[in-house]
């Protein structure tokens, strides 16, 4: 390129420097950091409204598509995916669940979500959803740049914020009207803002979840959340032939400490006998440990930088809310950006943080409550008895079950 430019003697030195600078600079309307569910869905929602975006992702496409995480999509998430024309494989391969069970004291109680709320959830792995979103985005000509770690967001208070990133060892920048920080808890977007401009709320729980994925049929046709003196356990699934199970573990535990047999034995001990007997075991496809935390940053907007999804908040997975909150955030954000570009209105952008946080805090509360109810805490003698009393109350009260079901299927998106 250098040779061509100078051989043709079309550029003098300042022009040549600018030319080279431009090679390292891209421009778009909305620069999106992160190709998790938040970033990918945002780019779809914007494209639907004719707004251009570019996604910068630190990892490779293969890495992003292989990450095993969430499994439960709320009704609102499912409806939005269908409305965007992104629900075809989900509707074919996903499994609709109208209820789930809570197990404690050797018994199993079903919460009939559909009867209590008229709604249900969809079992469809985040891995599959991510693949669908990536395929559809690329098929529509969308821009996703993989292996482009973002270093920082600069000048986010101005009308031309810049995302500084690396590609093949070169420092580059993406100039945009708005930046969406969809880069998860450890991302660069939130870290680009001075700490004194935000308020952080955080609670770290004194345990983690050890998860296994295995090609064995699920122990039950619906999810089972189990509270046991030895600790919490969750029986989930990805399909009729692939199960995802979790057991509460200590924070300093390591995957290397667990054989497959040790995992299955521990899970069996924490389930009611009727389930333990039916448990089918098999070799792991994957095993990992996830720490549990509740975390919220306020506000979610800093000038023309907007945070969405795990970049702005984390919930413990007990309530199956994280991915679904990422979806409601970007729904609000896309709506606000559409009002800006389409009608020159900035009022929805101004209200983004307030509106998103209202729904976020309700999910943070539910996830915290459900985590505290179901897990074993070593700190005192009384807490397990109180948990059992509350579980018995939920099992016996339709009002309590309705509260539980209403939160689990997902609260409505605000207007
Ligand atoms: P992420 O999925 O974390 O995506 C962020 C992206 O940004 C990543 O691809 C990352 O590589 C990229 N990135 C980070 N830093 C940079 C950088 N500097 N430059 C460029 N790119 C960067 N949620 C549910 O709703 N239901 C469930 O059932 C559920 N179960 C879960 C079970 C477990 C064990 C865990 C750990 C989580 C679970 N969650 C669940 C939570 C859910 O997985 C997350 O909330 C969800 O992934 C958030 O999406 P996101 O797009 O905001 O962030
Ligand atoms: C999962 O299937 O991974 C899963 C399901 C429900 C939860 C958390 C995780 O609450």
PDB file of C-alpha atoms and ligand atoms in Angstrom, residues 33-39 56-59 64 67-72 126 148-151 182-188 209 244 246 290 308-311 317 320-326, ligand 1:
ATOM      1  CA  UNK A  33     -18.560  -3.529  22.330  1.00  0.00           C
ATOM      2  CA  UNK A  34     -19.135  -7.254  22.854  1.00  0.00           C
ATOM      3  CA  UNK A  35     -20.894  -9.962  20.867  1.00  0.00           C
ATOM      4  CA  UNK A  36     -22.738 -11.647  23.730  1.00  0.00           C
ATOM      5  CA  UNK A  37     -26.547 -11.677  23.726  1.00  0.00           C
ATOM      6  CA  UNK A  38     -26.740  -7.948  24.584  1.00  0.00           C
ATOM      7  CA  UNK A  39     -24.481  -6.708  21.774  1.00  0.00           C
ATOM      8  CA  UNK A  56     -16.132  -5.258  18.253  1.00  0.00           C
ATOM      9  CA  UNK A  57     -15.513  -8.542  20.066  1.00  0.00           C
ATOM     10  CA  UNK A  58     -12.392  -9.524  21.981  1.00  0.00           C
ATOM     11  CA  UNK A  59     -12.704 -13.290  21.436  1.00  0.00           C
ATOM     12  CA  UNK A  64     -18.088 -16.958  21.660  1.00  0.00           C
ATOM     13  CA  UNK A  67     -19.466 -20.621  25.831  1.00  0.00           C
ATOM     14  CA  UNK A  68     -21.954 -22.553  27.950  1.00  0.00           C
ATOM     15  CA  UNK A  69     -24.146 -20.347  30.073  1.00  0.00           C
ATOM     16  CA  UNK A  70     -27.845 -19.651  30.379  1.00  0.00           C
ATOM     17  CA  UNK A  71     -30.679 -21.982  29.533  1.00  0.00           C
ATOM     18  CA  UNK A  72     -33.985 -20.279  30.344  1.00  0.00           C
ATOM     19  CA  UNK A 126     -27.500 -19.362  25.271  1.00  0.00           C
ATOM     20  CA  UNK A 148     -10.623  -7.087  18.381  1.00  0.00           C
ATOM     21  CA  UNK A 149     -10.153  -6.353  22.087  1.00  0.00           C
ATOM     22  CA  UNK A 150     -11.343  -2.903  23.069  1.00  0.00           C
ATOM     23  CA  UNK A 151      -8.868  -1.003  25.214  1.00  0.00           C
ATOM     24  CA  UNK A 182     -22.230  -4.708  26.013  1.00  0.00           C
ATOM     25  CA  UNK A 183     -18.931  -6.243  27.080  1.00  0.00           C
ATOM     26  CA  UNK A 184     -19.887  -8.043  30.259  1.00  0.00           C
ATOM     27  CA  UNK A 185     -18.707  -7.672  33.843  1.00  0.00           C
ATOM     28  CA  UNK A 186     -14.973  -7.658  32.986  1.00  0.00           C
ATOM     29  CA  UNK A 187     -15.289  -5.427  29.900  1.00  0.00           C
ATOM     30  CA  UNK A 188     -13.569  -2.157  29.011  1.00  0.00           C
ATOM     31  CA  UNK A 209     -21.988 -23.335  41.369  1.00  0.00           C
ATOM     32  CA  UNK A 244     -27.221 -29.446  32.695  1.00  0.00           C
ATOM     33  CA  UNK A 246     -25.370 -27.754  39.164  1.00  0.00           C
ATOM     34  CA  UNK A 290     -19.212 -20.018  38.484  1.00  0.00           C
ATOM     35  CA  UNK A 308     -26.236  -2.838  28.818  1.00  0.00           C
ATOM     36  CA  UNK A 309     -26.383  -6.410  30.141  1.00  0.00           C
ATOM     37  CA  UNK A 310     -23.693  -7.866  32.391  1.00  0.00           C
ATOM     38  CA  UNK A 311     -21.532  -4.752  31.854  1.00  0.00           C
ATOM     39  CA  UNK A 317     -28.065 -17.465  38.194  1.00  0.00           C
ATOM     40  CA  UNK A 320     -32.329 -17.391  35.469  1.00  0.00           C
ATOM     41  CA  UNK A 321     -32.462 -13.662  34.875  1.00  0.00           C
ATOM     42  CA  UNK A 322     -29.074 -12.479  33.538  1.00  0.00           C
ATOM     43  CA  UNK A 323     -29.555 -13.026  29.830  1.00  0.00           C
ATOM     44  CA  UNK A 324     -33.147 -11.861  30.032  1.00  0.00           C
ATOM     45  CA  UNK A 325     -32.079  -8.580  31.643  1.00  0.00           C
ATOM     46  CA  UNK A 326     -29.532  -8.075  28.866  1.00  0.00           C
TER      47      UNK A 326
HETATM   48  P1  LIG B   1     -21.713 -11.532  27.882  1.00  0.00           P
HETATM   49  O1  LIG B   1     -22.478 -12.714  27.453  1.00  0.00           O
HETATM   50  O2  LIG B   1     -20.701 -11.690  28.967  1.00  0.00           O
HETATM   51  O3  LIG B   1     -21.016 -10.926  26.588  1.00  0.00           O
HETATM   52  C1  LIG B   1     -20.037  -9.921  26.669  1.00  0.00           C
HETATM   53  C2  LIG B   1     -19.121 -10.036  25.461  1.00  0.00           C
HETATM   54  O4  LIG B   1     -18.180  -8.965  25.488  1.00  0.00           O
HETATM   55  C3  LIG B   1     -18.312 -11.319  25.452  1.00  0.00           C
HETATM   56  O5  LIG B   1     -18.443 -11.953  24.201  1.00  0.00           O
HETATM   57  C4  LIG B   1     -16.897 -10.872  25.742  1.00  0.00           C
HETATM   58  O6  LIG B   1     -15.935 -11.706  25.128  1.00  0.00           O
HETATM   59  C5  LIG B   1     -16.907  -9.474  25.151  1.00  0.00           C
HETATM   60  N1  LIG B   1     -15.895  -8.582  25.714  1.00  0.00           N
HETATM   61  C6  LIG B   1     -15.505  -8.462  27.011  1.00  0.00           C
HETATM   62  N2  LIG B   1     -14.544  -7.545  27.128  1.00  0.00           N
HETATM   63  C7  LIG B   1     -14.312  -7.064  25.886  1.00  0.00           C
HETATM   64  C8  LIG B   1     -13.405  -6.100  25.371  1.00  0.00           C
HETATM   65  N3  LIG B   1     -12.550  -5.439  26.162  1.00  0.00           N
HETATM   66  N4  LIG B   1     -13.422  -5.853  24.042  1.00  0.00           N
HETATM   67  C9  LIG B   1     -14.289  -6.496  23.218  1.00  0.00           C
HETATM   68  N5  LIG B   1     -15.168  -7.435  23.658  1.00  0.00           N
HETATM   69  C10 LIG B   1     -15.166  -7.708  24.983  1.00  0.00           C
HETATM   70  N6  LIG B   1     -29.059 -15.882  32.453  1.00  0.00           N
HETATM   71  C11 LIG B   1     -30.365 -16.177  32.179  1.00  0.00           C
HETATM   72  O7  LIG B   1     -31.102 -15.274  31.786  1.00  0.00           O
HETATM   73  N7  LIG B   1     -30.897 -17.427  32.333  1.00  0.00           N
HETATM   74  C12 LIG B   1     -30.140 -18.449  32.797  1.00  0.00           C
HETATM   75  O8  LIG B   1     -30.630 -19.572  32.867  1.00  0.00           O
HETATM   76  C13 LIG B   1     -28.770 -18.179  33.149  1.00  0.00           C
HETATM   77  N8  LIG B   1     -27.960 -19.142  33.607  1.00  0.00           N
HETATM   78  C14 LIG B   1     -26.643 -18.872  33.842  1.00  0.00           C
HETATM   79  C15 LIG B   1     -25.839 -19.889  34.343  1.00  0.00           C
HETATM   80  C16 LIG B   1     -24.514 -19.627  34.613  1.00  0.00           C
HETATM   81  C17 LIG B   1     -23.661 -20.737  35.170  1.00  0.00           C
HETATM   82  C18 LIG B   1     -23.954 -18.338  34.352  1.00  0.00           C
HETATM   83  C19 LIG B   1     -22.483 -18.062  34.622  1.00  0.00           C
HETATM   84  C20 LIG B   1     -24.737 -17.321  33.856  1.00  0.00           C
HETATM   85  C21 LIG B   1     -26.092 -17.575  33.610  1.00  0.00           C
HETATM   86  N9  LIG B   1     -26.924 -16.577  33.132  1.00  0.00           N
HETATM   87  C22 LIG B   1     -28.253 -16.846  32.923  1.00  0.00           C
HETATM   88  C23 LIG B   1     -26.398 -15.228  32.880  1.00  0.00           C
HETATM   89  C24 LIG B   1     -26.125 -14.934  31.410  1.00  0.00           C
HETATM   90  O9  LIG B   1     -25.285 -15.923  30.845  1.00  0.00           O
HETATM   91  C25 LIG B   1     -25.493 -13.542  31.236  1.00  0.00           C
HETATM   92  O10 LIG B   1     -26.240 -12.622  31.996  1.00  0.00           O
HETATM   93  C26 LIG B   1     -25.429 -13.093  29.780  1.00  0.00           C
HETATM   94  O11 LIG B   1     -24.407 -13.777  29.100  1.00  0.00           O
HETATM   95  C27 LIG B   1     -25.190 -11.586  29.659  1.00  0.00           C
HETATM   96  O12 LIG B   1     -25.047 -11.238  28.319  1.00  0.00           O
HETATM   97  P2  LIG B   1     -24.137  -9.992  27.899  1.00  0.00           P
HETATM   98  O13 LIG B   1     -24.217  -9.914  26.429  1.00  0.00           O
HETATM   99  O14 LIG B   1     -24.512  -8.815  28.713  1.00  0.00           O
HETATM  100  O15 LIG B   1     -22.676 -10.368  28.389  1.00  0.00           O
END
